[in-house]
mmCIF file of N, CA and C in Angstrom:
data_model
loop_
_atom_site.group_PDB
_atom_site.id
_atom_site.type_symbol
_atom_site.label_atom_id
_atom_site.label_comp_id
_atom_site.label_asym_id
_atom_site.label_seq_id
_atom_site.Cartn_x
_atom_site.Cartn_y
_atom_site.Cartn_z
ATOM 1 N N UNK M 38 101.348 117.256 87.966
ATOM 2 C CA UNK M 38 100.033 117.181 88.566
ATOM 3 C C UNK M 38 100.184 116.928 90.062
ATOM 4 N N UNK M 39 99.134 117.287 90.707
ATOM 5 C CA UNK M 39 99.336 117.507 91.990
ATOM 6 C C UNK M 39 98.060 117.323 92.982
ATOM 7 N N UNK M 40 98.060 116.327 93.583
ATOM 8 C CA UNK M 40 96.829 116.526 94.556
ATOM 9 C C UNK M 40 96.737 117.238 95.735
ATOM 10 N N UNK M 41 95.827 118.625 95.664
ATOM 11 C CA UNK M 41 96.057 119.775 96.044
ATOM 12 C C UNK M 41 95.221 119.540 97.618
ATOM 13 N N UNK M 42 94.485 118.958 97.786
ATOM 14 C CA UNK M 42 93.027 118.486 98.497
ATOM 15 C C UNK M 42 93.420 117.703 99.507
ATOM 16 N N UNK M 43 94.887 116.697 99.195
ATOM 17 C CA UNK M 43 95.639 115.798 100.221
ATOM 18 C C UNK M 43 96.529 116.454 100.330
ATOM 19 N N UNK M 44 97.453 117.400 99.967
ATOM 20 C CA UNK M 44 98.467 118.061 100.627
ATOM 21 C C UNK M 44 97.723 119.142 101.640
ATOM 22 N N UNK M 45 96.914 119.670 101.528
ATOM 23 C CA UNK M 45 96.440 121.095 102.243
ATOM 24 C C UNK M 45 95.568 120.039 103.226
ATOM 25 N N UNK M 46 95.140 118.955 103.178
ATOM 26 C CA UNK M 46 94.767 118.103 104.420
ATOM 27 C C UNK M 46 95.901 117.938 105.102
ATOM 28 N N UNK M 47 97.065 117.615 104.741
ATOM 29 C CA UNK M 47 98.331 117.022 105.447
ATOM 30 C C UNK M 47 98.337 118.336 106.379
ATOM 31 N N UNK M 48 98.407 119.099 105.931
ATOM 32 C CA UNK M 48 99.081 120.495 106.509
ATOM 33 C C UNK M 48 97.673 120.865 108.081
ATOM 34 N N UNK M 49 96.548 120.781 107.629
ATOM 35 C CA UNK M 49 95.455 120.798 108.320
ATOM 36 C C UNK M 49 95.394 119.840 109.833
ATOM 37 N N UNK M 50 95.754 118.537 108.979
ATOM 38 C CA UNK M 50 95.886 117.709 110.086
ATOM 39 C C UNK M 50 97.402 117.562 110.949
ATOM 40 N N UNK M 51 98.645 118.574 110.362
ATOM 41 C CA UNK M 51 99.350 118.922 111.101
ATOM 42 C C UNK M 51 99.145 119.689 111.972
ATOM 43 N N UNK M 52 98.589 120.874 111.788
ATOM 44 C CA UNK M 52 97.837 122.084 112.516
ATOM 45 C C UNK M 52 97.019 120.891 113.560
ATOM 46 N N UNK M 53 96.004 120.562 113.483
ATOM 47 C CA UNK M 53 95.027 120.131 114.365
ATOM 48 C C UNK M 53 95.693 119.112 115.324
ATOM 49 N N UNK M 54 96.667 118.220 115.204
ATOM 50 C CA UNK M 54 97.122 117.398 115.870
ATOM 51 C C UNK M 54 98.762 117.928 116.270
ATOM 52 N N UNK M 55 99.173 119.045 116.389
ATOM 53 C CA UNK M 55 99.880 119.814 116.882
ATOM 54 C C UNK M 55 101.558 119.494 116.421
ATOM 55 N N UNK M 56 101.664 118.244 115.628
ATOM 56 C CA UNK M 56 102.932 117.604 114.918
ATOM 57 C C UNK M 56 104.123 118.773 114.045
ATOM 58 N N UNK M 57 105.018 118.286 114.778
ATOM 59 C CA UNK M 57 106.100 119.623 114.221
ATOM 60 C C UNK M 57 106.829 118.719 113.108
ATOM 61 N N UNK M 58 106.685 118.623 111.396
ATOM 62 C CA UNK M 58 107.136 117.915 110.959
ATOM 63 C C UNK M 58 107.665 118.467 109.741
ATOM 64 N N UNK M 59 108.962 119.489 110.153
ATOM 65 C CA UNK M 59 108.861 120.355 109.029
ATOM 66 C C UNK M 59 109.492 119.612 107.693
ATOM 67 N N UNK M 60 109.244 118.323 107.435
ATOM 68 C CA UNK M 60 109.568 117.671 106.262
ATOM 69 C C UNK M 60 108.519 117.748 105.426
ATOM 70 N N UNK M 61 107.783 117.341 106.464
ATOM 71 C CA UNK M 61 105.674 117.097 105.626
ATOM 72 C C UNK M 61 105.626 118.173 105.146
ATOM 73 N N UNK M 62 105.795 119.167 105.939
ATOM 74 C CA UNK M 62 105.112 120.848 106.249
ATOM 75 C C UNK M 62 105.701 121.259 105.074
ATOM 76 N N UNK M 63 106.984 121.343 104.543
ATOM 77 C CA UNK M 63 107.842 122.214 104.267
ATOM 78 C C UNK M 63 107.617 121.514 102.317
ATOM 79 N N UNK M 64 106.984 120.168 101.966
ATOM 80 C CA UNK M 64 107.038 119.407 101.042
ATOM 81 C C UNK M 64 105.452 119.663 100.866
ATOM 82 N N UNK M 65 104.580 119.560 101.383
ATOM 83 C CA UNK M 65 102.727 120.072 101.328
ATOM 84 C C UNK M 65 103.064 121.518 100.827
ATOM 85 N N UNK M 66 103.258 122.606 101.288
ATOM 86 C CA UNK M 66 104.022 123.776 101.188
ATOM 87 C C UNK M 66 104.194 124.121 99.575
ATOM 88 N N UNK M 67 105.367 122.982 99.462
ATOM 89 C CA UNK M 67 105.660 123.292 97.994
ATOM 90 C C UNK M 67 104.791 123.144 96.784
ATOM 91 N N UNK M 68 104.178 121.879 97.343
ATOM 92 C CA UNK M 68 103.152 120.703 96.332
ATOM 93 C C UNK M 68 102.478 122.310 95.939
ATOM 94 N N UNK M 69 101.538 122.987 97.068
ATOM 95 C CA UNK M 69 100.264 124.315 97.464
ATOM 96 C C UNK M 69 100.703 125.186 96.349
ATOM 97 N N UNK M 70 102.192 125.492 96.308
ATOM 98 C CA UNK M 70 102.183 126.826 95.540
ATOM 99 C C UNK M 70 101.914 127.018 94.531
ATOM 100 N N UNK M 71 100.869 128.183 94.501
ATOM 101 C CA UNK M 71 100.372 129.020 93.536
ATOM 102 C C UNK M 71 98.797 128.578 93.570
ATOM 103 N N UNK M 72 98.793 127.855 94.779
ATOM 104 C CA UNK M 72 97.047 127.073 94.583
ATOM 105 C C UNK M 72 96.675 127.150 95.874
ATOM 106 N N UNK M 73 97.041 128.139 96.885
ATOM 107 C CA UNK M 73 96.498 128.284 98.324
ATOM 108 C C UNK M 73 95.674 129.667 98.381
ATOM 109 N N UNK M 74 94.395 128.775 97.820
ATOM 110 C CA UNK M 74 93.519 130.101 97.604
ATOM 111 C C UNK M 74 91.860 129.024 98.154
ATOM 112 N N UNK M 75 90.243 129.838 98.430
ATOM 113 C CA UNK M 75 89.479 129.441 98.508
ATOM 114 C C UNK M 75 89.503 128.201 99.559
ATOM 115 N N UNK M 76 89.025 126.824 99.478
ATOM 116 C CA UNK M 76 89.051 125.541 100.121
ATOM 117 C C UNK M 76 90.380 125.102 100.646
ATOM 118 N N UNK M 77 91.316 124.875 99.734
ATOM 119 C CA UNK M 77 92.237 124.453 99.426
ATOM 120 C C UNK M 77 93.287 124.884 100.829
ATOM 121 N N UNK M 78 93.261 126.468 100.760
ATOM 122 C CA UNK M 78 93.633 127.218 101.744
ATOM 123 C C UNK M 78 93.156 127.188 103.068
ATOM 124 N N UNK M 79 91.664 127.248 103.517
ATOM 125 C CA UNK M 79 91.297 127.137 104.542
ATOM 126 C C UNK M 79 91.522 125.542 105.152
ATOM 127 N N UNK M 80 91.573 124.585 104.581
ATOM 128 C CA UNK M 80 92.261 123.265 104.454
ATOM 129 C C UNK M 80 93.790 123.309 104.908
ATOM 130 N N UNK M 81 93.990 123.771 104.166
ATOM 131 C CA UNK M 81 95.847 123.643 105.166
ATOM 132 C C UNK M 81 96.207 124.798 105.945
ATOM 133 N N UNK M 82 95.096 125.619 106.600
ATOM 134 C CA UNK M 82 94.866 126.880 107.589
ATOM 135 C C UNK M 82 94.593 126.184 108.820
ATOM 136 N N UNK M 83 93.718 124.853 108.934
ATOM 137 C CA UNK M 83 92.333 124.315 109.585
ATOM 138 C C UNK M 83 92.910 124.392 110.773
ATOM 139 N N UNK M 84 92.518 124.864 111.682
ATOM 140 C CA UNK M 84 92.866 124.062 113.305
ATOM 141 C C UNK M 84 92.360 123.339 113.893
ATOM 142 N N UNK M 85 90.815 122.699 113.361
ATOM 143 C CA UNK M 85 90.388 122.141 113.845
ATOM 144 C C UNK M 85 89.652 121.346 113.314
ATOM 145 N N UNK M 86 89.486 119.871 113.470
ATOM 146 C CA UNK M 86 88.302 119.180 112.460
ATOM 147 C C UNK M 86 87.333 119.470 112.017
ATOM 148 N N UNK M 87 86.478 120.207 112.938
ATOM 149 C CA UNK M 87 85.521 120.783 112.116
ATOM 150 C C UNK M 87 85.801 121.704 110.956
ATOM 151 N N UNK M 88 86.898 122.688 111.171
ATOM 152 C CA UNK M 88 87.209 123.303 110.164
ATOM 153 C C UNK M 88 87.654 122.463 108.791
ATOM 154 N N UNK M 89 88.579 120.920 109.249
ATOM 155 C CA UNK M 89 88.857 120.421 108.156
ATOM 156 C C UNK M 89 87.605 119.471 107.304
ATOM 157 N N UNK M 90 86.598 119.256 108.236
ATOM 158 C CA UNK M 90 85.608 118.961 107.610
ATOM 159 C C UNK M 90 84.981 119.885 106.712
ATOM 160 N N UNK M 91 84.729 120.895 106.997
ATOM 161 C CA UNK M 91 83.616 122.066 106.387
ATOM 162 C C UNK M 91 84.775 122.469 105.174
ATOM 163 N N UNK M 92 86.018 122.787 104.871
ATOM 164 C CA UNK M 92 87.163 123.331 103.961
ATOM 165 C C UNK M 92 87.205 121.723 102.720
ATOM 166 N N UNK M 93 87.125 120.664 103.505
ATOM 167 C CA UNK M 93 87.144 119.234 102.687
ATOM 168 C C UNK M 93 86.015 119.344 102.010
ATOM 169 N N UNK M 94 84.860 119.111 102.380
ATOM 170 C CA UNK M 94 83.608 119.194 101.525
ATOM 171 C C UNK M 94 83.416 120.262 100.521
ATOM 172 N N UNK M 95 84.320 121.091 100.730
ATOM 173 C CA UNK M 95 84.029 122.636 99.653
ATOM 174 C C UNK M 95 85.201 122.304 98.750
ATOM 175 N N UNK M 96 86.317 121.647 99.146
ATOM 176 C CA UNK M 96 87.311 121.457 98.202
ATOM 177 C C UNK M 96 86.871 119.999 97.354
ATOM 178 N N UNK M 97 85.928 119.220 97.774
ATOM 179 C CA UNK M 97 85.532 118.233 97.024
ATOM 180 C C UNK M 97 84.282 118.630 95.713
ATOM 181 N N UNK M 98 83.552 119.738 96.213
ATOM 182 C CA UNK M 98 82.870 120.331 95.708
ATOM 183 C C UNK M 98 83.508 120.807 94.021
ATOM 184 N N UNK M 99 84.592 121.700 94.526
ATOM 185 C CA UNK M 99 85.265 121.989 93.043
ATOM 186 C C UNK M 99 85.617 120.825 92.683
ATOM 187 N N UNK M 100 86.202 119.977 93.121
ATOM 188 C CA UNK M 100 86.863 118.759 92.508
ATOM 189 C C UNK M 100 85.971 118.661 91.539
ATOM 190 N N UNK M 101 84.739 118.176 91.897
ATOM 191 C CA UNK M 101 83.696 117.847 91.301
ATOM 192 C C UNK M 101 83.159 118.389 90.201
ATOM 193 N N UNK M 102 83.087 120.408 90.449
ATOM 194 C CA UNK M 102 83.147 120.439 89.647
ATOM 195 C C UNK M 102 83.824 120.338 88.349
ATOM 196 N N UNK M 103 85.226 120.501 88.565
ATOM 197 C CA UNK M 103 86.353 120.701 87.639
ATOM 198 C C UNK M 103 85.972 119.508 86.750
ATOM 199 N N UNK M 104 85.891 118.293 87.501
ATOM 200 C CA UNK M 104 85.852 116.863 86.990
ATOM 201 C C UNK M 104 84.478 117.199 85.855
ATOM 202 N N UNK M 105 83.651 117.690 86.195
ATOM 203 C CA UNK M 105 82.010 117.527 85.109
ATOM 204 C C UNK M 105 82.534 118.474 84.172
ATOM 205 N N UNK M 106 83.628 119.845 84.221
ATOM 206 C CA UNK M 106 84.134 120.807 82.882
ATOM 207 C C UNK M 106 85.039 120.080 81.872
ATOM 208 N N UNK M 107 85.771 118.747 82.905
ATOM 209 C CA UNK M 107 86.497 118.678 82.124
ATOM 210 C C UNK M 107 86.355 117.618 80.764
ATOM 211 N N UNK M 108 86.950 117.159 79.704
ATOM 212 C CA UNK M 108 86.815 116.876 78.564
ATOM 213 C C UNK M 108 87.449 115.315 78.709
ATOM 214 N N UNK M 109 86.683 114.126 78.821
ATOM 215 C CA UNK M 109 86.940 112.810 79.151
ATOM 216 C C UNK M 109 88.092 112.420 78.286
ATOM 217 N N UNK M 110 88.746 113.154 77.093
ATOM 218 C CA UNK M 110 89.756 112.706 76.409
ATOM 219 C C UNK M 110 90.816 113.451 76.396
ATOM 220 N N UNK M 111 90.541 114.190 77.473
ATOM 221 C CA UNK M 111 91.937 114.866 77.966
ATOM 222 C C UNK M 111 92.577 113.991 78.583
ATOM 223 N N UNK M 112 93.918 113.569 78.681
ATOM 224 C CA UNK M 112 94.874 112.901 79.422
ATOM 225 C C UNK M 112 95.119 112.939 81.022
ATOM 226 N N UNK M 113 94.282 114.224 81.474
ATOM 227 C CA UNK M 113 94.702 114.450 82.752
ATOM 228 C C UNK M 113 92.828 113.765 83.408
ATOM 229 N N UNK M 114 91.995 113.253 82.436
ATOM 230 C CA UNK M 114 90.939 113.501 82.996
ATOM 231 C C UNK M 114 90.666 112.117 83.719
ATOM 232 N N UNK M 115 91.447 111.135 83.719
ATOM 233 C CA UNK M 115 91.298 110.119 84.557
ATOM 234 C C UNK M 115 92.222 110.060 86.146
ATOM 235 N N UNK M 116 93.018 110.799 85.889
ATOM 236 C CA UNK M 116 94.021 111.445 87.159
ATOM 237 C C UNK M 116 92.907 112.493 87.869
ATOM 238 N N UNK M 117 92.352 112.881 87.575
ATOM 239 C CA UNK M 117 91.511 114.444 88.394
ATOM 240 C C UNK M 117 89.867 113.088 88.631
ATOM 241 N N UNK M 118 89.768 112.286 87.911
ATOM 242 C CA UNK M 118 88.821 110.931 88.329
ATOM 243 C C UNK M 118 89.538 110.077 90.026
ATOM 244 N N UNK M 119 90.876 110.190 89.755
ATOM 245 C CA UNK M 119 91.544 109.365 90.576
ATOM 246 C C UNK M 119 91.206 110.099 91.735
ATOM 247 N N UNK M 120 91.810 111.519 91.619
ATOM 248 C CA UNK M 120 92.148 112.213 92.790
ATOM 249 C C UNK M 120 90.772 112.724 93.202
ATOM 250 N N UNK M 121 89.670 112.223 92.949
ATOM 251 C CA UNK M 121 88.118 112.334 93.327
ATOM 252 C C UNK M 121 88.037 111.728 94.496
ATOM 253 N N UNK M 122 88.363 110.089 93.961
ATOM 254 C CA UNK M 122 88.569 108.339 94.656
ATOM 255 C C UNK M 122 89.014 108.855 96.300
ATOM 256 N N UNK M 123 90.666 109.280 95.693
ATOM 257 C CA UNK M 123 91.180 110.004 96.893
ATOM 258 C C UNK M 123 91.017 110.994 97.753
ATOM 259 N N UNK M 124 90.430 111.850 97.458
ATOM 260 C CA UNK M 124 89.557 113.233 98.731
ATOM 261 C C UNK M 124 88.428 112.156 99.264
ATOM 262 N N UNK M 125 87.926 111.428 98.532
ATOM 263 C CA UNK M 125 86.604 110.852 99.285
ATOM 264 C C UNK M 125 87.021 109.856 100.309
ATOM 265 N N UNK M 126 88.004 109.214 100.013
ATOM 266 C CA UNK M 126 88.863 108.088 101.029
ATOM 267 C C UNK M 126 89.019 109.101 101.856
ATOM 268 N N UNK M 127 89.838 110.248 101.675
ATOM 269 C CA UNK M 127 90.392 111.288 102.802
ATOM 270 C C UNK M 127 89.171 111.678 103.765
ATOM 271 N N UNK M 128 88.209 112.103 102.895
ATOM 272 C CA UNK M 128 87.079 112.699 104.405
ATOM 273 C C UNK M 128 86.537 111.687 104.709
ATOM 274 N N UNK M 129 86.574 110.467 104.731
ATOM 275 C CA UNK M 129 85.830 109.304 104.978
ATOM 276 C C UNK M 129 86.857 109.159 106.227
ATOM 277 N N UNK M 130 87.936 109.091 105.902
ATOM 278 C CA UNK M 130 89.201 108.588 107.137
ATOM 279 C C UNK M 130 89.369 109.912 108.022
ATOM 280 N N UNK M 131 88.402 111.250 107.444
ATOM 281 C CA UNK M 131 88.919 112.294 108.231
ATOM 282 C C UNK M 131 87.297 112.358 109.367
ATOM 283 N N UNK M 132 86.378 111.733 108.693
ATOM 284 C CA UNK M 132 85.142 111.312 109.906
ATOM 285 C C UNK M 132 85.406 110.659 110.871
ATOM 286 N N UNK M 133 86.154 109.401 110.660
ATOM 287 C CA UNK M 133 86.336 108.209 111.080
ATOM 288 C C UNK M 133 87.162 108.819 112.819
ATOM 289 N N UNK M 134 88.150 109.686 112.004
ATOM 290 C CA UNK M 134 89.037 110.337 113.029
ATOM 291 C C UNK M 134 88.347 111.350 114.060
ATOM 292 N N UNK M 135 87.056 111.995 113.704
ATOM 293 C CA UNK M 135 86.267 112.823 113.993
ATOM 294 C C UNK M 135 85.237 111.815 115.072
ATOM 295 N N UNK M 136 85.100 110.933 114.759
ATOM 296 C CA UNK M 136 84.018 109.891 115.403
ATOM 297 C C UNK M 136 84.983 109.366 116.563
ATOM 298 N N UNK M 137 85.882 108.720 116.106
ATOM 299 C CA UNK M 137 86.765 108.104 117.279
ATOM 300 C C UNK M 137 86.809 109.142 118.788
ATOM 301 N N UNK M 138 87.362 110.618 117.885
ATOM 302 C CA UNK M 138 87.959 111.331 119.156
ATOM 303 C C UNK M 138 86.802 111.635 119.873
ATOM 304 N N UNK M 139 85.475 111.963 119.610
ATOM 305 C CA UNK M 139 83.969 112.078 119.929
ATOM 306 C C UNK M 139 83.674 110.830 121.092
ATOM 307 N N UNK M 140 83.842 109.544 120.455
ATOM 308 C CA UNK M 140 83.905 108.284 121.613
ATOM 309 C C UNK M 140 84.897 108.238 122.623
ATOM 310 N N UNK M 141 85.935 109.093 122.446
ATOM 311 C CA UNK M 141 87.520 109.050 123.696
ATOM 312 C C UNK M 141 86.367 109.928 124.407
ATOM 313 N N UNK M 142 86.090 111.469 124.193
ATOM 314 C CA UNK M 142 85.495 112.384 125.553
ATOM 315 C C UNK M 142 84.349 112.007 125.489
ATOM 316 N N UNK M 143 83.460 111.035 125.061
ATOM 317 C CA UNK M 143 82.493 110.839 125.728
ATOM 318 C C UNK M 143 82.838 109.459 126.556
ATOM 319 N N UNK M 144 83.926 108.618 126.717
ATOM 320 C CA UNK M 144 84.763 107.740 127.486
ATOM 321 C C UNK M 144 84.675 108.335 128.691
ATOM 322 N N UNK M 145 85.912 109.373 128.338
ATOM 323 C CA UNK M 145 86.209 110.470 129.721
ATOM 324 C C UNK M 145 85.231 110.722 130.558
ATOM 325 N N UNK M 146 84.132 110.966 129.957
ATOM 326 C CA UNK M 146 83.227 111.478 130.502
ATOM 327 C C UNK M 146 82.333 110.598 131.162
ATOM 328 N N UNK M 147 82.066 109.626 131.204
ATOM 329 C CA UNK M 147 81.688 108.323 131.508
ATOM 330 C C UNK M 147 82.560 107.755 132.428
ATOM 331 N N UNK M 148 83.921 107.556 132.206
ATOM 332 C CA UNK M 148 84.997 107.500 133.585
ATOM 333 C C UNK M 148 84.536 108.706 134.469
ATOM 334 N N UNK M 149 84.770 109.621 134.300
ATOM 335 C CA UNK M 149 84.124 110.899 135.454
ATOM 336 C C UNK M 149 83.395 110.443 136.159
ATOM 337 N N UNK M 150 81.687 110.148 135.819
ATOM 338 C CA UNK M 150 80.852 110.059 136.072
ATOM 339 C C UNK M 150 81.163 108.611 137.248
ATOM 340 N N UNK M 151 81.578 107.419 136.480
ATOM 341 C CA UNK M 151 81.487 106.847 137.447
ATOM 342 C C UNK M 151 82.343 106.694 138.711
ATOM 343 N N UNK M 152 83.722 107.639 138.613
ATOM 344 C CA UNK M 152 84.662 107.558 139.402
ATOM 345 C C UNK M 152 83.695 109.010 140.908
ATOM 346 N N UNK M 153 82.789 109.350 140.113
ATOM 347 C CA UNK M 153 82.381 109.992 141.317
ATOM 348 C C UNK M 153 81.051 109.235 141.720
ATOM 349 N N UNK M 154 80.745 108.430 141.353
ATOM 350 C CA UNK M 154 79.964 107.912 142.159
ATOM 351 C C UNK M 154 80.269 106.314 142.951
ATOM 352 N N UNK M 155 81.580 105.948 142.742
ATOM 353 C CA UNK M 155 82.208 105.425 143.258
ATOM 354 C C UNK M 155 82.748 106.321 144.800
ATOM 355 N N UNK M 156 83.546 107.255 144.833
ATOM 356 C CA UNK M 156 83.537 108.270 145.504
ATOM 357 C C UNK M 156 83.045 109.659 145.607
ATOM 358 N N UNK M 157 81.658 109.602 145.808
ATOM 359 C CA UNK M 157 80.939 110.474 146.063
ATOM 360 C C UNK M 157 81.845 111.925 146.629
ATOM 361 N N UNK M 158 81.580 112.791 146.210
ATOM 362 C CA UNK M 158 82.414 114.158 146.771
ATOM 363 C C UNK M 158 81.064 114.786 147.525
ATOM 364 N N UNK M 159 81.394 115.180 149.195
ATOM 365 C CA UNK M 159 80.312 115.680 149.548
ATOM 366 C C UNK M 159 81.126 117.393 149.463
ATOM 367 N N UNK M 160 79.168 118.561 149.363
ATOM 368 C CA UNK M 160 79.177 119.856 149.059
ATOM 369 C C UNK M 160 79.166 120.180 149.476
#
């Protein structure tokens, strides 16, 4: 069993944060095969948060559904419960990351502002 939703994030948030880690890469990679299709795929494609936001919510989506097909006395059906727990921790920590970098350039941007009116640039 395999959590398909946190490996193809790993890979996403390698892409987006530009990290050359061909241990992660090369081990997410393996976890994927035969399941880099739909969400899952555009998820460890993502270049960009928004992309890993919009690919996360669609891959939580199936989760979800899979989880309501599946049969509560199947053995795997508290593991595919677990790995629910876990995508939702993931886009919760993948907002969090989304919010932060949002407060750095609007920082920047606020340093700008006042470093020119500290020194006015004449036109």
């Amino acid at each position: 069993m395999s959590c398909y939703e946190i490996e193809a994030l790993r890979l996403g948030l390698l892409n987006v944060l530009g990290t050359d880690d061909d241990h992660a890469r090369e081990h997410a990679v393996q976890e994927l095969e035969g399941h880099l299709d739909g969400p899952i795929e555009g998820l460890a494609n993502a270049d960009t948060l928004t992309e890993i936001e919009r690919h996360l919510d669609a891959a939580l989506v199936d989760l979800e559904e899979e989880i309501a097909r599946a049969d509560e006395s199947d053995p795997e059906y508290d593991y595919l419960r677990g790995r629910l727990v876990a995508v939702r921790d993931a886009e919760r920590a993948v907002g969090r990351l989304t919010t932060q970098g949002e407060d750095v350039l609007a920082g920047l941007g606020e340093a700008h502002d006042v470093l020119h009116e500290a020194f006015p640039v004449d036109e």
